[in-house]
PDB file of C-alpha atoms in Angstrom:
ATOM      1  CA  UNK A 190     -17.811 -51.186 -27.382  1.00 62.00           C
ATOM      2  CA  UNK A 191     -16.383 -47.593 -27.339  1.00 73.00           C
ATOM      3  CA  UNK A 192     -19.371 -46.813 -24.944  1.00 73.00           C
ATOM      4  CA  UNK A 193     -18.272 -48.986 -22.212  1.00 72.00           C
ATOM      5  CA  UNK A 194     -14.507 -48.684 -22.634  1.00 74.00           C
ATOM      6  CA  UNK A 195     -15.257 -44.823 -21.883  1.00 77.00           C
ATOM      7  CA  UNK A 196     -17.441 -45.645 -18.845  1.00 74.00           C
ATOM      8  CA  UNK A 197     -14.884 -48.561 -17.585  1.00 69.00           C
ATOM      9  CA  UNK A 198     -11.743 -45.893 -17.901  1.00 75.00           C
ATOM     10  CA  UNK A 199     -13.893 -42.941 -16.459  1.00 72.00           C
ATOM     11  CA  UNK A 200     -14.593 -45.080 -13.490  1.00 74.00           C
ATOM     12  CA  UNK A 201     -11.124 -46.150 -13.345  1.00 77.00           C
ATOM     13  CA  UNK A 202      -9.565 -42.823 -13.565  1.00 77.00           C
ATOM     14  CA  UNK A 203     -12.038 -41.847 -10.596  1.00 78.00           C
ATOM     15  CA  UNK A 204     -10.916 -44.659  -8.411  1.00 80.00           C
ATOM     16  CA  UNK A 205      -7.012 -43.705  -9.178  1.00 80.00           C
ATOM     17  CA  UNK A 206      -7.282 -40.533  -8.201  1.00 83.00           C
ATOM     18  CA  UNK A 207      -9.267 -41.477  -5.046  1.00 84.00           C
ATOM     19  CA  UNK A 208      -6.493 -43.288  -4.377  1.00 86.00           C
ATOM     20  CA  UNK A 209      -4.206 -41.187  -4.672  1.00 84.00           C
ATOM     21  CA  UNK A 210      -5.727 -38.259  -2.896  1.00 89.00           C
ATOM     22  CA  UNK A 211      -5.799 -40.797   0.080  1.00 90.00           C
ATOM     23  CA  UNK A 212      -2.553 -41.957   0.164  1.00 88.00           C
ATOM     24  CA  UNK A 213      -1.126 -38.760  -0.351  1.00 88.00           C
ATOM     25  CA  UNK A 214      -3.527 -37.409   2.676  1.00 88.00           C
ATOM     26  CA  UNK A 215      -1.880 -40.376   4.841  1.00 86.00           C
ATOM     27  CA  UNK A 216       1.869 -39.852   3.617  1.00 85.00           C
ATOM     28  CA  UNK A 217       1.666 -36.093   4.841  1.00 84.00           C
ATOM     29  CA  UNK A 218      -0.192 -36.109   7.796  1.00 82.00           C
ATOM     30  CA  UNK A 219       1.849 -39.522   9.492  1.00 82.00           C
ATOM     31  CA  UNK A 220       5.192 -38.953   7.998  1.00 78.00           C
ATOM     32  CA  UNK A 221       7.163 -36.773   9.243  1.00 73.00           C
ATOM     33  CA  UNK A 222      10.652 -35.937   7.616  1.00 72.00           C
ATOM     34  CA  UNK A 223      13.532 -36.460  10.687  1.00 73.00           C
ATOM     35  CA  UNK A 224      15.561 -33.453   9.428  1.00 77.00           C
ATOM     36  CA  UNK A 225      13.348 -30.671  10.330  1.00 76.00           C
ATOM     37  CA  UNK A 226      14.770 -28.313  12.774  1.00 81.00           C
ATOM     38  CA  UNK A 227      13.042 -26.275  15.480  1.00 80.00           C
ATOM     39  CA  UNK A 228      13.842 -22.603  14.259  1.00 78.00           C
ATOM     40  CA  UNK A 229      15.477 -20.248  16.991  1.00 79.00           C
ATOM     41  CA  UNK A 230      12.855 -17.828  18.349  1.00 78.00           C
ATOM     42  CA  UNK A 231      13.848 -15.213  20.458  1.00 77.00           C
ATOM     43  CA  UNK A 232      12.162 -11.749  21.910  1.00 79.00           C
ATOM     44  CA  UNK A 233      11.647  -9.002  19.181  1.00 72.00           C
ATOM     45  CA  UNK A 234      13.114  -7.297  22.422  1.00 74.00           C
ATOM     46  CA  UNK A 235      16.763  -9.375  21.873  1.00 77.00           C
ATOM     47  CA  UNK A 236      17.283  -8.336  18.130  1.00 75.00           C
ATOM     48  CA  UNK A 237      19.878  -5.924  16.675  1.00 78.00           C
ATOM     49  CA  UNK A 238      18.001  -3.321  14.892  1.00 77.00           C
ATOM     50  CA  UNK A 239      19.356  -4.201  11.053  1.00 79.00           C
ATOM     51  CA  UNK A 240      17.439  -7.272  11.727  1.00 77.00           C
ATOM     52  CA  UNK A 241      14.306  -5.618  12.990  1.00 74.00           C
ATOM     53  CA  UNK A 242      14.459  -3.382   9.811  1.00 75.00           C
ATOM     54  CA  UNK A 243      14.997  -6.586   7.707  1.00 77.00           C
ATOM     55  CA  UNK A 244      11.829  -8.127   9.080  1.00 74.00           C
ATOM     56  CA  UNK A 245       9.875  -5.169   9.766  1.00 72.00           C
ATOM     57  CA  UNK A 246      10.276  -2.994   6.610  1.00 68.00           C
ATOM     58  CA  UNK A 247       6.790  -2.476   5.955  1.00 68.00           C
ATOM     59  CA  UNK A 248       5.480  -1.228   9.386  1.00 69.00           C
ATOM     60  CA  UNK A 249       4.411   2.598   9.081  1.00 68.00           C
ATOM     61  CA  UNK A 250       6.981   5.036  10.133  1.00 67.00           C
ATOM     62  CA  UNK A 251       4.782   5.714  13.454  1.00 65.00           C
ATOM     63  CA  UNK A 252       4.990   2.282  15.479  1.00 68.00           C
ATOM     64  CA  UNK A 253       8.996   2.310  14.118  1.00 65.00           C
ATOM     65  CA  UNK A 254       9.449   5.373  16.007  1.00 67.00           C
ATOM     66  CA  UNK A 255       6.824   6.175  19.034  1.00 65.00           C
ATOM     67  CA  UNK A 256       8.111   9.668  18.660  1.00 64.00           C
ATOM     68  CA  UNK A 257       5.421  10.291  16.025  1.00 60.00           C
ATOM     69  CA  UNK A 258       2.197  11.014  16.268  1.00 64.00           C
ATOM     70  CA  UNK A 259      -0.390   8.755  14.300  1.00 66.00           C
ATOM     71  CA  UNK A 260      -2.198  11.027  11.826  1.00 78.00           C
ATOM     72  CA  UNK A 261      -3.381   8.909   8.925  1.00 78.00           C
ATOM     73  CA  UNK A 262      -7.225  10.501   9.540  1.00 82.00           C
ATOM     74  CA  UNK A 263      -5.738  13.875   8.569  1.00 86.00           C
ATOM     75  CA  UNK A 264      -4.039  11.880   5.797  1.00 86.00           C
ATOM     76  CA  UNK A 265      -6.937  10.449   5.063  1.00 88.00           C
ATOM     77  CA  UNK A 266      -9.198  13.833   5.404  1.00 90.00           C
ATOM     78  CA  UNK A 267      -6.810  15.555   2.915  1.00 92.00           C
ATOM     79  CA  UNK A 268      -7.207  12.725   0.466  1.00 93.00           C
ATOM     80  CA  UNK A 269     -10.808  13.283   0.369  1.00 93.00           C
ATOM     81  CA  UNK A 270     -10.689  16.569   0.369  1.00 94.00           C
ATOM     82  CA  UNK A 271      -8.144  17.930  -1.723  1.00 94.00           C
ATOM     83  CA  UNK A 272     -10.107  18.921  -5.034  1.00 94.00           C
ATOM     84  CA  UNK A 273     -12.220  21.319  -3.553  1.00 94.00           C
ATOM     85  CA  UNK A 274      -9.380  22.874  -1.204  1.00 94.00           C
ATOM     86  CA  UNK A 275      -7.197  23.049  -3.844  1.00 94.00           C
ATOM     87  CA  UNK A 276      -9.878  25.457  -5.737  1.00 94.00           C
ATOM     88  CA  UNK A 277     -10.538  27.467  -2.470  1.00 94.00           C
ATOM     89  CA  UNK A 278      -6.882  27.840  -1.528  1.00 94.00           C
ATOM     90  CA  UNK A 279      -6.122  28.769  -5.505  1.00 94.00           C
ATOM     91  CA  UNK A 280      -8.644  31.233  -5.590  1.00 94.00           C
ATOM     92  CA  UNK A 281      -7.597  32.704  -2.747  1.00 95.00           C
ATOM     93  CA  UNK A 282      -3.998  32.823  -3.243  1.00 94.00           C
ATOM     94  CA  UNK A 283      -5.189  34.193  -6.628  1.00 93.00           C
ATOM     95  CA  UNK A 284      -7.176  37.054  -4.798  1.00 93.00           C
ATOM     96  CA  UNK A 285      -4.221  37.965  -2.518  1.00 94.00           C
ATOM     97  CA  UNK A 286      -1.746  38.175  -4.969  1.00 92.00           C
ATOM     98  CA  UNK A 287      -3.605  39.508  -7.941  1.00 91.00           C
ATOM     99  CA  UNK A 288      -3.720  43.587  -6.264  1.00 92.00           C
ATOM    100  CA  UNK A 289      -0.190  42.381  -5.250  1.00 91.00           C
ATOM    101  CA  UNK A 290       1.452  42.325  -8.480  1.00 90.00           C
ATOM    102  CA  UNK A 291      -0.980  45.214 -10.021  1.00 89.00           C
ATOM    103  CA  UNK A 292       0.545  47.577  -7.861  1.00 90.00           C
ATOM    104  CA  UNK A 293       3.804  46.721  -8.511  1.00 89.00           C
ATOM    105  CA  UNK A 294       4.091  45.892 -12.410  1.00 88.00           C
ATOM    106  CA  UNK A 295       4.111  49.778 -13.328  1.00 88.00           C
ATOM    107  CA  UNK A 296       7.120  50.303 -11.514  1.00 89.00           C
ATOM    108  CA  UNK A 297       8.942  47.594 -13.773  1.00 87.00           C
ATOM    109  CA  UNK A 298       7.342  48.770 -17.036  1.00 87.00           C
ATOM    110  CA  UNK A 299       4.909  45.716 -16.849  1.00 87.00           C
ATOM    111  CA  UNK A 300       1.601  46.268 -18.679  1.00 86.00           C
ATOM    112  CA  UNK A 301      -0.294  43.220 -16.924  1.00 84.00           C
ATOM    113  CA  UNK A 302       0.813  39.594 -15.236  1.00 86.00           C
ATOM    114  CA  UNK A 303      -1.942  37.357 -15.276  1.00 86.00           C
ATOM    115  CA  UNK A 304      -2.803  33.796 -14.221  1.00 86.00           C
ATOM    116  CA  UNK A 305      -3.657  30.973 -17.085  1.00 89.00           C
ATOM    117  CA  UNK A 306      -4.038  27.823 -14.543  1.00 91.00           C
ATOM    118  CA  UNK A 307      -3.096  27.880 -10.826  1.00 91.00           C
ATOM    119  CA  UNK A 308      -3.330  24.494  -9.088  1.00 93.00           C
ATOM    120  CA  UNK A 309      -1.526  22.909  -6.024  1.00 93.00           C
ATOM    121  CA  UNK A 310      -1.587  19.498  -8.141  1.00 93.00           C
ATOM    122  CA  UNK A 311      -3.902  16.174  -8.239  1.00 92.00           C
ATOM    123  CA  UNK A 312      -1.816  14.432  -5.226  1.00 93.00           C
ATOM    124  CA  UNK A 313      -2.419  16.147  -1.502  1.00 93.00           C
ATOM    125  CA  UNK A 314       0.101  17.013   0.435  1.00 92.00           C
ATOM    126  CA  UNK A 315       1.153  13.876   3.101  1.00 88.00           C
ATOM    127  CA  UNK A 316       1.776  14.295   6.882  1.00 84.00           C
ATOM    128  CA  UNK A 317       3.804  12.399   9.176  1.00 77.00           C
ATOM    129  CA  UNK A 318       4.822  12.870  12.751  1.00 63.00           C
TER     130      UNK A 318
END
């Protein structure tokens, strides 16, 4: 008897949520509520430009102001670059400055300056404009 009760109220359930997912479908789709109100649309061209900001927060700093160039592929280029410059330009700043400061540390009693770690950082520099 447990057998069928389970397949009767299986069977049931499926045909009440048939149901239900129909008449839902039907209230939605032909019922519309009467209170709904056309919002006001106007040109982006007709808005002050606190409520351009307001809307348009997240839109790079280059279509904002067309005064600026669009260099996110040098942005990008630096990003994929920057270990290996950051070694060359190290090592070279490194080699430049290195007979720099020899020359000059006897004159303030300095026996020797030398670099431990010289590194520009993990995070490239960023361009804009």
């Amino acid at each position: 008897m447990g057998f069928v009760s389970t397949i009767l109220g299986l069977c049931g359930f499926g045909v009440g949520i048939s149901t239900g997912i129909t008449l839902g479908y039907y209230f939605f789709i032909y019922f519309q509520s009467s209170d709904v109100k056309d919002p006001a649309v106007r040109p982006l061209v007709e808005q002050e430009n606190e409520s351009l900001q307001r809307l348009l927060h997240e839109i790079p700093f280059w279509i904002k102001n067309p005064d600026f160039d669009r260099i996110d592929w040098l942005n990008k280029f630096l990003q994929l670059m920057w270990p290996y410059l950051d070694k060359a330009i190290c090592k070279t700043a490194k080699n430049i400055v290195t007979p720099i400061i020899a020359e000059h540390s006897p004159k303030y009693k300095i026996e020797s300056v030398q670099f431990e770690v010289l590194t520009l950082g993990s995070l490239p520099p960023t361009f804009q404009g």
